[in-house]
Short mmCIF file of C-alpha atoms in Angstrom, two decimals:
data_model
loop_
_atom_site.label_atom_id
_atom_site.label_comp_id
_atom_site.label_asym_id
_atom_site.label_seq_id
_atom_site.Cartn_x
_atom_site.Cartn_y
_atom_site.Cartn_z
CA LEU A 1182 97.59 43.04 -3.49
CA THR A 1183 97.03 46.64 -2.51
CA PHE A 1184 95.85 49.22 -4.99
CA ARG A 1185 95.93 52.93 -4.48
CA VAL A 1186 93.69 54.87 -6.83
CA ILE A 1187 93.91 58.61 -7.21
CA PRO A 1188 90.79 59.94 -8.94
CA GLY A 1189 91.32 62.22 -11.87
CA GLY A 1190 89.40 65.40 -12.61
CA SER A 1191 87.42 67.14 -9.92
CA ILE A 1192 86.60 65.63 -6.56
CA GLY A 1193 83.37 66.65 -4.86
CA PRO A 1194 79.84 65.70 -3.96
CA GLY A 1195 78.15 63.60 -6.60
CA VAL A 1196 81.38 63.03 -8.60
CA SER A 1197 82.21 59.39 -9.21
CA THR A 1198 85.43 57.57 -10.01
CA GLN A 1199 85.41 54.18 -11.71
CA VAL A 1200 88.33 51.79 -11.34
CA THR A 1201 88.76 48.61 -13.39
CA ILE A 1202 91.33 46.02 -12.29
CA VAL A 1203 92.44 43.26 -14.64
CA ALA A 1204 94.55 40.33 -13.40
CA ARG A 1205 96.14 37.95 -15.93
CA ALA A 1206 98.05 34.75 -15.22
CA LEU A 1207 101.61 35.04 -16.52
CA ASN A 1208 102.57 31.37 -16.14
CA ASP A 1209 99.38 29.82 -17.58
CA PRO A 1210 100.38 27.34 -20.35
CA ALA A 1211 97.02 27.74 -22.11
CA THR A 1212 96.85 29.81 -25.29
CA VAL A 1213 94.15 32.01 -23.81
CA LYS A 1214 95.50 33.32 -20.51
CA ALA A 1215 93.25 33.18 -17.44
CA GLN A 1216 92.12 36.59 -16.25
CA ALA A 1217 89.74 38.19 -13.79
CA VAL A 1218 88.15 41.63 -13.97
CA MET A 1219 86.76 43.72 -11.15
CA ALA A 1220 85.16 47.14 -11.49
CA THR A 1221 84.17 49.43 -8.67
CA THR A 1222 82.67 52.90 -8.55
CA THR A 1223 83.14 55.33 -5.70
CA ILE A 1224 80.80 58.29 -5.35
CA VAL A 1225 81.66 61.15 -3.03
CA VAL A 1226 78.59 61.89 -0.91
CA GLU A 1227 77.44 65.29 0.25
CA ARG A 1228 78.68 66.57 3.60
CA THR A 1229 76.05 67.27 6.25
CA SER A 1230 76.77 69.79 9.00
CA ILE A 1231 74.50 71.84 11.27
CA GLN A 1232 75.42 74.49 13.83
CA ILE A 1233 73.45 76.17 16.64
CA THR A 1234 74.28 79.53 18.22
CA PRO A 1235 74.31 80.36 21.02
CA MET A 1236 74.87 76.92 22.50
CA ARG A 1237 73.51 77.88 25.94
CA THR A 1238 71.40 80.57 27.61
CA ASP A 1239 70.66 80.91 31.35
CA ALA A 1240 67.68 82.71 32.89
CA THR A 1241 65.53 82.99 35.99
CA ILE A 1242 61.77 82.67 36.08
CA LYS A 1243 58.92 83.19 38.55
CA LEU A 1244 56.25 80.64 39.45
CA GLY A 1245 53.67 80.21 36.69
CA GLU A 1246 55.61 82.23 34.09
CA SER A 1247 57.30 81.24 30.84
CA LYS A 1248 60.71 82.01 29.40
CA ARG A 1249 61.58 82.19 25.70
CA TYR A 1250 65.05 81.20 24.47
CA ASP A 1251 65.87 82.10 20.86
CA PHE A 1252 68.66 80.31 19.00
CA ASP A 1253 69.82 80.16 15.40
CA ILE A 1254 70.43 76.98 13.43
CA VAL A 1255 72.48 76.96 10.22
CA ASN A 1256 72.90 74.20 7.67
CA ASN A 1257 76.60 74.30 6.73
CA GLY A 1258 76.24 71.17 4.61
CA GLU A 1259 75.96 70.62 0.89
CA LEU A 1260 72.20 69.99 0.56
CA THR A 1261 68.87 71.13 1.96
CA THR A 1262 67.95 68.83 4.84
CA ASP A 1263 65.20 68.23 7.38
CA VAL A 1264 66.39 68.57 10.98
CA LEU A 1265 64.95 66.42 13.78
CA PHE A 1266 64.77 67.84 17.32
CA ASN A 1267 64.39 66.15 20.69
CA ALA A 1268 64.40 67.93 24.04
CA THR A 1269 64.96 66.89 27.63
CA ALA A 1270 61.73 65.74 29.26
CA PRO A 1271 60.57 68.36 31.79
CA PRO A 1272 60.54 67.66 35.53
CA ALA A 1273 57.18 67.41 37.30
CA GLY A 1274 55.20 70.66 36.98
CA TRP A 1275 57.39 72.12 34.20
CA ASP A 1276 56.72 72.06 30.46
CA ARG A 1277 58.55 73.00 27.27
CA MET A 1278 57.93 73.36 23.56
CA LEU A 1279 59.80 74.40 20.43
CA GLU A 1280 58.46 77.08 18.05
CA GLY A 1281 59.53 78.36 14.66
CA PRO A 1282 58.71 78.57 10.96
CA ASN A 1283 58.59 75.25 9.09
CA LEU A 1284 58.63 73.37 12.41
CA VAL A 1285 56.15 70.51 12.80
CA ALA A 1286 55.45 67.98 15.55
CA ASN A 1287 57.28 64.69 15.03
CA GLY A 1288 56.36 62.05 17.62
CA ALA A 1289 57.77 63.23 20.96
CA GLY A 1290 59.94 65.84 19.18
CA TRP A 1291 59.87 68.22 16.23
CA ARG A 1292 60.97 68.35 12.58
CA LEU A 1293 62.28 71.46 10.83
CA VAL A 1294 61.32 70.95 7.21
CA GLY A 1295 63.73 71.95 4.44
CA LEU A 1296 66.60 73.85 6.07
CA ALA A 1297 68.49 75.11 3.01
CA LYS A 1298 72.27 75.09 2.90
CA GLU A 1299 73.92 78.26 4.22
CA SER A 1300 70.47 79.45 5.31
CA PRO A 1301 69.99 80.29 9.01
CA GLY A 1302 66.73 79.71 10.82
CA THR A 1303 65.65 81.05 14.21
CA LEU A 1304 63.81 78.79 16.63
CA THR A 1305 62.46 79.44 20.11
CA LEU A 1306 62.51 77.09 23.08
CA VAL A 1307 59.66 78.04 25.44
CA VAL A 1308 59.95 76.83 29.05
CA PHE A 1309 56.90 76.98 31.36
CA ALA A 1310 57.52 77.12 35.11
CA PRO A 1311 55.20 75.31 37.52
CA PRO A 1312 52.40 77.40 39.07
CA ASN A 1313 53.30 76.21 42.58
CA SER A 1314 56.47 75.60 44.52
CA THR A 1315 58.32 72.46 43.44
CA SER A 1316 61.21 70.32 44.57
CA ASN A 1317 62.81 70.93 41.14
CA PRO A 1318 63.85 74.62 41.03
CA LEU A 1319 66.17 74.03 38.03
CA PHE A 1320 65.35 72.81 34.52
CA ASP A 1321 68.21 72.37 32.05
CA CYS A 1322 66.39 71.71 28.80
CA VAL A 1323 68.82 70.29 26.24
CA VAL A 1324 67.59 70.46 22.64
CA VAL A 1325 69.41 68.06 20.31
CA ALA A 1326 69.21 68.73 16.56
CA SER A 1327 70.11 65.94 14.09
CA ALA A 1328 70.17 66.13 10.31
CA GLU A 1329 67.72 63.56 8.96
CA GLN A 1330 70.00 62.38 6.14
CA ASP A 1331 72.96 61.99 8.52
CA PRO A 1332 72.03 61.55 12.21
CA SER A 1333 75.71 61.91 13.17
CA ALA A 1334 75.50 65.58 12.15
CA GLN A 1335 74.26 67.05 15.44
CA ALA A 1336 74.19 70.30 17.37
CA THR A 1337 72.76 71.17 20.80
CA PHE A 1338 71.22 74.10 22.61
CA THR A 1339 70.67 74.27 26.39
CA GLY A 1340 68.13 76.57 28.00
CA SER A 1341 68.90 76.61 31.73
CA THR A 1342 66.04 77.96 33.83
CA ILE A 1343 66.16 78.63 37.57
CA LEU A 1344 62.89 79.06 39.41
CA LEU A 1345 62.83 82.07 41.76
CA LEU A 1346 61.18 81.07 45.01
CA GLY A 1347 60.42 83.26 48.01
CA ILE A 1348 59.03 86.70 48.65
CA GLU A 1349 59.29 89.41 46.04
CA LEU A 1350 59.00 93.07 46.97
CA THR A 1351 57.32 94.92 44.13
CA GLN A 1352 56.55 98.29 45.68
CA LEU A 1353 58.38 100.01 48.51
CA THR A 1354 57.34 103.29 50.11
CA PHE A 1355 59.18 105.21 52.81
#
């Protein structure tokens, strides 16, 4: 048997629909007919969605300097959520960190506590270049954000940093 149930009333987060199915035997010779009852409840869960803008920023950097990449994160979901962040491990000599309000360390990553729905937050990825020449002149740091209540709700930001190597002329006189 296949049943198709169309819920009545409003459909949305937190709204439930209860369905009761009763099956009775039509050919049962007994006075009291055999029957079975099944009840099920379906609850529509809240949608979780996060978005990061811009998705990528490119920059150059000198030896021993740092570069700051700002990006906005918005919770387009139905509920306030914590957002977990992980970032690409830096190559030898490089370093990176994430800064922002309500951001706390969380193991090898970070946690943004209580990002309200429809409320944007600005975070900063800080990339530190090595103080000396390195065999890795490029660091693409990919920051992955995942909603704690629904890890499939993800967004990414990439800060691409190119290390400027060589001679720099800072003052020319003729």
